[in-house]
Amino acid sequence: MFHNFGPLYSFTLRSKLRSKAFLISTLLTILFIFGFTNIDRLLANFEDTDQAQAILVTDNNELTTLMQSLGYEDIESSAISESEARAGLDNGDYEIVAFIEGDSARVLSERPEPDFTTVLQTALREVRNAELIEASNIDPTVLAALNEPVTVEESYLGRGGENSDELFSSFAFVYVMLMLLYVSIITYGSMISTEVTTEKSSRVMELIISTTHPVTHMLAKISAIGTLALLQIAIFLGFGYFSARSNEMAQSVIDNAGNVRAVVYLLTFFTLGYLLYAAMFAVLGSLVSRVEESQQMTMPVIMLLVAGFLAAMFGLNNPEAPIVTILSYVPFFTPMLMFLRVMLVDVPVWEVALSIGIMIATIGVILWVGSKFYRGGVLFYGNNAIKQWRQILQNRQ
């Protein structure tokens, strides 16, 4: 039955590795990963780091000195009228003019200047507080003690991390990995259905099936594209790991959450999820004769994937919720929800093993049942759905 499995596997894998789609998608994804892990540096190129030249119209010279001590150095005091200020702004003599009236201010500028506004608010508040303290005869040391923050140290006992930084890193890592799981499974699964339907519509399938068992053809397709998926994911993970070294936040995420255990679970649940959905995509792709119809036929499977992804997104906020625990044993949702649980909460080993066992059993059943439909589907051509299913059922017998 497995005659010609090797040649079919090798041919499919080589053709996909050499395809422009694989090369372009890999290159574009690498560029996206590079941009994502260096987003702070890219955004810095669009930021105006130079301070705008500012004029303070005030009798309180201490305010100017205070703003300079707070980090806004390009500022000076001047006694000018509003008309002179507007003329100076039009001529480019200065970029900001602030008229101080007591503990409030009126700012004129060509465009928003959030840095100046923030420093000015802080300086005005400090001047006002100093005046109130002096007028009320409050001991400054007592006031400073009242404003001293209370230190609270938090330690978490869950799998996500021992403190807020580690917990944030785990959530960020799980979110990115869930996106990778979802996109990879739906991309490579759809690729299988498209491949099968394309070969069938071009009549190439008739030549293949004449020398190879249909089940062997299905398993070779699933295995070859699965190998392609694992190779591409390995490239993405490897490049992302080294690219994140230059980003402090991304490096923190990797240090706190991106360990070997996480990668092993990711690859395990991806492989199982891929096999589960790939089998369904392959069978459904064999039941139609045109690529346009395959998209409609595989829509229920895609909706299952979307439902699992949405459940995982909601489960990020409460990974210990009973509904998340229950759905993590449902084979169609296990790849994302069980991965979510093992990364963020303490899950007993037997639960992980049970979910993997259920998935393997489900994959076996789908492959066994699907192979019978696949064997009949690839040999049937026609647009009448009732006749098509009747013919397939007869070929199963």
PDB file of N, CA, C and O in Angstrom, residues 159-160 169-170 172-178 180-181 233 237 253-270 335 338-344:
ATOM      1  N   ARG A 159       2.895  28.920  36.804  1.00  0.00           N
ATOM      2  CA  ARG A 159       3.902  28.597  35.804  1.00  0.00           C
ATOM      3  C   ARG A 159       4.354  29.829  35.041  1.00  0.00           C
ATOM      4  O   ARG A 159       5.475  29.904  34.557  1.00  0.00           O
ATOM      5  N   GLY A 160       3.508  30.876  34.984  1.00  0.00           N
ATOM      6  CA  GLY A 160       3.819  32.027  34.147  1.00  0.00           C
ATOM      7  C   GLY A 160       5.028  32.815  34.573  1.00  0.00           C
ATOM      8  O   GLY A 160       5.732  33.383  33.752  1.00  0.00           O
ATOM      9  N   SER A 169       6.199  38.674  30.349  1.00  0.00           N
ATOM     10  CA  SER A 169       7.002  38.005  29.316  1.00  0.00           C
ATOM     11  C   SER A 169       6.338  36.714  28.866  1.00  0.00           C
ATOM     12  O   SER A 169       6.304  36.400  27.675  1.00  0.00           O
ATOM     13  N   SER A 170       5.795  35.950  29.817  1.00  0.00           N
ATOM     14  CA  SER A 170       5.131  34.696  29.472  1.00  0.00           C
ATOM     15  C   SER A 170       3.885  34.953  28.631  1.00  0.00           C
ATOM     16  O   SER A 170       3.638  34.253  27.644  1.00  0.00           O
ATOM     17  N   ALA A 172       3.302  37.553  26.709  1.00  0.00           N
ATOM     18  CA  ALA A 172       3.721  38.020  25.390  1.00  0.00           C
ATOM     19  C   ALA A 172       4.224  36.863  24.534  1.00  0.00           C
ATOM     20  O   ALA A 172       3.892  36.757  23.346  1.00  0.00           O
ATOM     21  N   PHE A 173       5.009  35.976  25.130  1.00  0.00           N
ATOM     22  CA  PHE A 173       5.546  34.830  24.391  1.00  0.00           C
ATOM     23  C   PHE A 173       4.418  33.909  23.944  1.00  0.00           C
ATOM     24  O   PHE A 173       4.390  33.473  22.784  1.00  0.00           O
ATOM     25  N   VAL A 174       3.479  33.613  24.854  1.00  0.00           N
ATOM     26  CA  VAL A 174       2.367  32.719  24.514  1.00  0.00           C
ATOM     27  C   VAL A 174       1.506  33.340  23.418  1.00  0.00           C
ATOM     28  O   VAL A 174       1.064  32.642  22.499  1.00  0.00           O
ATOM     29  N   TYR A 175       1.282  34.640  23.485  1.00  0.00           N
ATOM     30  CA  TYR A 175       0.469  35.304  22.464  1.00  0.00           C
ATOM     31  C   TYR A 175       1.107  35.161  21.084  1.00  0.00           C
ATOM     32  O   TYR A 175       0.431  34.811  20.104  1.00  0.00           O
ATOM     33  N   VAL A 176       2.408  35.407  21.002  1.00  0.00           N
ATOM     34  CA  VAL A 176       3.103  35.304  19.722  1.00  0.00           C
ATOM     35  C   VAL A 176       3.095  33.863  19.215  1.00  0.00           C
ATOM     36  O   VAL A 176       2.869  33.600  18.028  1.00  0.00           O
ATOM     37  N   MET A 177       3.325  32.904  20.119  1.00  0.00           N
ATOM     38  CA  MET A 177       3.356  31.502  19.719  1.00  0.00           C
ATOM     39  C   MET A 177       1.969  31.008  19.299  1.00  0.00           C
ATOM     40  O   MET A 177       1.845  30.182  18.393  1.00  0.00           O
ATOM     41  N   LEU A 178       0.925  31.495  19.946  1.00  0.00           N
ATOM     42  CA  LEU A 178      -0.430  31.127  19.532  1.00  0.00           C
ATOM     43  C   LEU A 178      -0.726  31.652  18.134  1.00  0.00           C
ATOM     44  O   LEU A 178      -1.353  30.962  17.315  1.00  0.00           O
ATOM     45  N   LEU A 180       1.520  32.106  15.867  1.00  0.00           N
ATOM     46  CA  LEU A 180       2.304  31.257  14.974  1.00  0.00           C
ATOM     47  C   LEU A 180       1.608  29.923  14.741  1.00  0.00           C
ATOM     48  O   LEU A 180       1.552  29.427  13.599  1.00  0.00           O
ATOM     49  N   LEU A 181       1.069  29.323  15.796  1.00  0.00           N
ATOM     50  CA  LEU A 181       0.335  28.061  15.664  1.00  0.00           C
ATOM     51  C   LEU A 181      -0.857  28.220  14.724  1.00  0.00           C
ATOM     52  O   LEU A 181      -1.062  27.422  13.801  1.00  0.00           O
ATOM     53  N   ILE A 233       9.144  26.918  10.187  1.00  0.00           N
ATOM     54  CA  ILE A 233       8.992  27.371  11.572  1.00  0.00           C
ATOM     55  C   ILE A 233      10.344  27.417  12.272  1.00  0.00           C
ATOM     56  O   ILE A 233      10.640  28.340  13.046  1.00  0.00           O
ATOM     57  N   LEU A 237      11.853  30.677  14.063  1.00  0.00           N
ATOM     58  CA  LEU A 237      12.237  30.689  15.481  1.00  0.00           C
ATOM     59  C   LEU A 237      13.714  31.020  15.641  1.00  0.00           C
ATOM     60  O   LEU A 237      14.098  31.796  16.528  1.00  0.00           O
ATOM     61  N   VAL A 253      11.594  38.848  27.122  1.00  0.00           N
ATOM     62  CA  VAL A 253      10.561  37.841  26.871  1.00  0.00           C
ATOM     63  C   VAL A 253      11.198  36.466  26.654  1.00  0.00           C
ATOM     64  O   VAL A 253      10.748  35.455  27.202  1.00  0.00           O
ATOM     65  N   ILE A 254      12.266  36.427  25.853  1.00  0.00           N
ATOM     66  CA  ILE A 254      12.935  35.158  25.576  1.00  0.00           C
ATOM     67  C   ILE A 254      13.581  34.593  26.834  1.00  0.00           C
ATOM     68  O   ILE A 254      13.488  33.400  27.131  1.00  0.00           O
ATOM     69  N   ASP A 255      14.229  35.459  27.621  1.00  0.00           N
ATOM     70  CA  ASP A 255      14.907  34.990  28.829  1.00  0.00           C
ATOM     71  C   ASP A 255      13.933  34.424  29.849  1.00  0.00           C
ATOM     72  O   ASP A 255      14.228  33.452  30.540  1.00  0.00           O
ATOM     73  N   ASN A 256      12.730  35.034  29.946  1.00  0.00           N
ATOM     74  CA  ASN A 256      11.773  34.615  30.966  1.00  0.00           C
ATOM     75  C   ASN A 256      10.850  33.492  30.508  1.00  0.00           C
ATOM     76  O   ASN A 256      10.350  32.727  31.341  1.00  0.00           O
ATOM     77  N   ALA A 257      10.596  33.392  29.199  1.00  0.00           N
ATOM     78  CA  ALA A 257       9.591  32.419  28.742  1.00  0.00           C
ATOM     79  C   ALA A 257      10.067  31.527  27.602  1.00  0.00           C
ATOM     80  O   ALA A 257       9.586  30.404  27.461  1.00  0.00           O
ATOM     81  N   GLY A 258      10.998  32.005  26.775  1.00  0.00           N
ATOM     82  CA  GLY A 258      11.381  31.257  25.586  1.00  0.00           C
ATOM     83  C   GLY A 258      12.439  30.206  25.853  1.00  0.00           C
ATOM     84  O   GLY A 258      13.548  30.288  25.337  1.00  0.00           O
ATOM     85  N   ASN A 259      12.098  29.212  26.653  1.00  0.00           N
ATOM     86  CA  ASN A 259      13.065  28.168  26.991  1.00  0.00           C
ATOM     87  C   ASN A 259      12.850  26.934  26.118  1.00  0.00           C
ATOM     88  O   ASN A 259      11.959  26.893  25.270  1.00  0.00           O
ATOM     89  N   VAL A 260      13.688  25.932  26.337  1.00  0.00           N
ATOM     90  CA  VAL A 260      13.612  24.707  25.527  1.00  0.00           C
ATOM     91  C   VAL A 260      12.267  24.018  25.720  1.00  0.00           C
ATOM     92  O   VAL A 260      11.676  23.492  24.775  1.00  0.00           O
ATOM     93  N   ARG A 261      11.779  24.033  26.950  1.00  0.00           N
ATOM     94  CA  ARG A 261      10.490  23.400  27.248  1.00  0.00           C
ATOM     95  C   ARG A 261       9.373  24.011  26.406  1.00  0.00           C
ATOM     96  O   ARG A 261       8.524  23.297  25.856  1.00  0.00           O
ATOM     97  N   ALA A 262       9.372  25.333  26.259  1.00  0.00           N
ATOM     98  CA  ALA A 262       8.340  26.008  25.463  1.00  0.00           C
ATOM     99  C   ALA A 262       8.432  25.613  23.998  1.00  0.00           C
ATOM    100  O   ALA A 262       7.409  25.377  23.347  1.00  0.00           O
ATOM    101  N   VAL A 263       9.647  25.533  23.468  1.00  0.00           N
ATOM    102  CA  VAL A 263       9.827  25.166  22.065  1.00  0.00           C
ATOM    103  C   VAL A 263       9.379  23.730  21.822  1.00  0.00           C
ATOM    104  O   VAL A 263       8.748  23.423  20.802  1.00  0.00           O
ATOM    105  N   VAL A 264       9.688  22.830  22.761  1.00  0.00           N
ATOM    106  CA  VAL A 264       9.285  21.422  22.620  1.00  0.00           C
ATOM    107  C   VAL A 264       7.763  21.310  22.588  1.00  0.00           C
ATOM    108  O   VAL A 264       7.186  20.609  21.736  1.00  0.00           O
ATOM    109  N   TYR A 265       7.098  22.000  23.510  1.00  0.00           N
ATOM    110  CA  TYR A 265       5.632  21.972  23.522  1.00  0.00           C
ATOM    111  C   TYR A 265       5.062  22.604  22.253  1.00  0.00           C
ATOM    112  O   TYR A 265       4.066  22.108  21.699  1.00  0.00           O
ATOM    113  N   LEU A 266       5.685  23.681  21.798  1.00  0.00           N
ATOM    114  CA  LEU A 266       5.201  24.335  20.584  1.00  0.00           C
ATOM    115  C   LEU A 266       5.260  23.390  19.394  1.00  0.00           C
ATOM    116  O   LEU A 266       4.277  23.230  18.659  1.00  0.00           O
ATOM    117  N   LEU A 267       6.407  22.746  19.199  1.00  0.00           N
ATOM    118  CA  LEU A 267       6.558  21.843  18.061  1.00  0.00           C
ATOM    119  C   LEU A 267       5.658  20.615  18.202  1.00  0.00           C
ATOM    120  O   LEU A 267       5.118  20.110  17.213  1.00  0.00           O
ATOM    121  N   THR A 268       5.486  20.132  19.437  1.00  0.00           N
ATOM    122  CA  THR A 268       4.629  18.958  19.658  1.00  0.00           C
ATOM    123  C   THR A 268       3.185  19.260  19.284  1.00  0.00           C
ATOM    124  O   THR A 268       2.549  18.520  18.520  1.00  0.00           O
ATOM    125  N   PHE A 269       2.663  20.362  19.819  1.00  0.00           N
ATOM    126  CA  PHE A 269       1.260  20.678  19.563  1.00  0.00           C
ATOM    127  C   PHE A 269       1.043  21.166  18.134  1.00  0.00           C
ATOM    128  O   PHE A 269      -0.038  20.966  17.579  1.00  0.00           O
ATOM    129  N   PHE A 270       2.063  21.782  17.538  1.00  0.00           N
ATOM    130  CA  PHE A 270       1.907  22.137  16.135  1.00  0.00           C
ATOM    131  C   PHE A 270       1.823  20.889  15.270  1.00  0.00           C
ATOM    132  O   PHE A 270       0.977  20.793  14.375  1.00  0.00           O
ATOM    133  N   PRO A 335      -4.402  21.894  20.472  1.00  0.00           N
ATOM    134  CA  PRO A 335      -3.098  22.481  20.148  1.00  0.00           C
ATOM    135  C   PRO A 335      -2.884  23.860  20.737  1.00  0.00           C
ATOM    136  O   PRO A 335      -1.797  24.177  21.218  1.00  0.00           O
ATOM    137  N   MET A 338      -4.211  23.754  25.174  1.00  0.00           N
ATOM    138  CA  MET A 338      -3.315  23.033  26.075  1.00  0.00           C
ATOM    139  C   MET A 338      -1.941  23.689  26.096  1.00  0.00           C
ATOM    140  O   MET A 338      -1.294  23.756  27.143  1.00  0.00           O
ATOM    141  N   PHE A 339      -1.491  24.199  24.953  1.00  0.00           N
ATOM    142  CA  PHE A 339      -0.233  24.947  24.940  1.00  0.00           C
ATOM    143  C   PHE A 339      -0.344  26.183  25.824  1.00  0.00           C
ATOM    144  O   PHE A 339       0.589  26.522  26.569  1.00  0.00           O
ATOM    145  N   LEU A 340      -1.486  26.863  25.770  1.00  0.00           N
ATOM    146  CA  LEU A 340      -1.732  28.015  26.633  1.00  0.00           C
ATOM    147  C   LEU A 340      -1.644  27.618  28.106  1.00  0.00           C
ATOM    148  O   LEU A 340      -0.999  28.305  28.915  1.00  0.00           O
ATOM    149  N   ARG A 341      -2.251  26.515  28.471  1.00  0.00           N
ATOM    150  CA  ARG A 341      -2.284  26.105  29.871  1.00  0.00           C
ATOM    151  C   ARG A 341      -0.910  25.678  30.384  1.00  0.00           C
ATOM    152  O   ARG A 341      -0.500  26.066  31.480  1.00  0.00           O
ATOM    153  N   VAL A 342      -0.191  24.890  29.607  1.00  0.00           N
ATOM    154  CA  VAL A 342       1.103  24.401  30.093  1.00  0.00           C
ATOM    155  C   VAL A 342       2.112  25.537  30.215  1.00  0.00           C
ATOM    156  O   VAL A 342       3.096  25.417  30.961  1.00  0.00           O
ATOM    157  N   MET A 343       1.899  26.647  29.498  1.00  0.00           N
ATOM    158  CA  MET A 343       2.823  27.762  29.585  1.00  0.00           C
ATOM    159  C   MET A 343       2.497  28.729  30.714  1.00  0.00           C
ATOM    160  O   MET A 343       3.392  29.400  31.234  1.00  0.00           O
ATOM    161  N   LEU A 344       1.220  28.815  31.108  1.00  0.00           N
ATOM    162  CA  LEU A 344       0.822  29.832  32.082  1.00  0.00           C
ATOM    163  C   LEU A 344       0.391  29.285  33.433  1.00  0.00           C
ATOM    164  O   LEU A 344       0.370  30.036  34.407  1.00  0.00           O
TER     165      LEU A 344
END
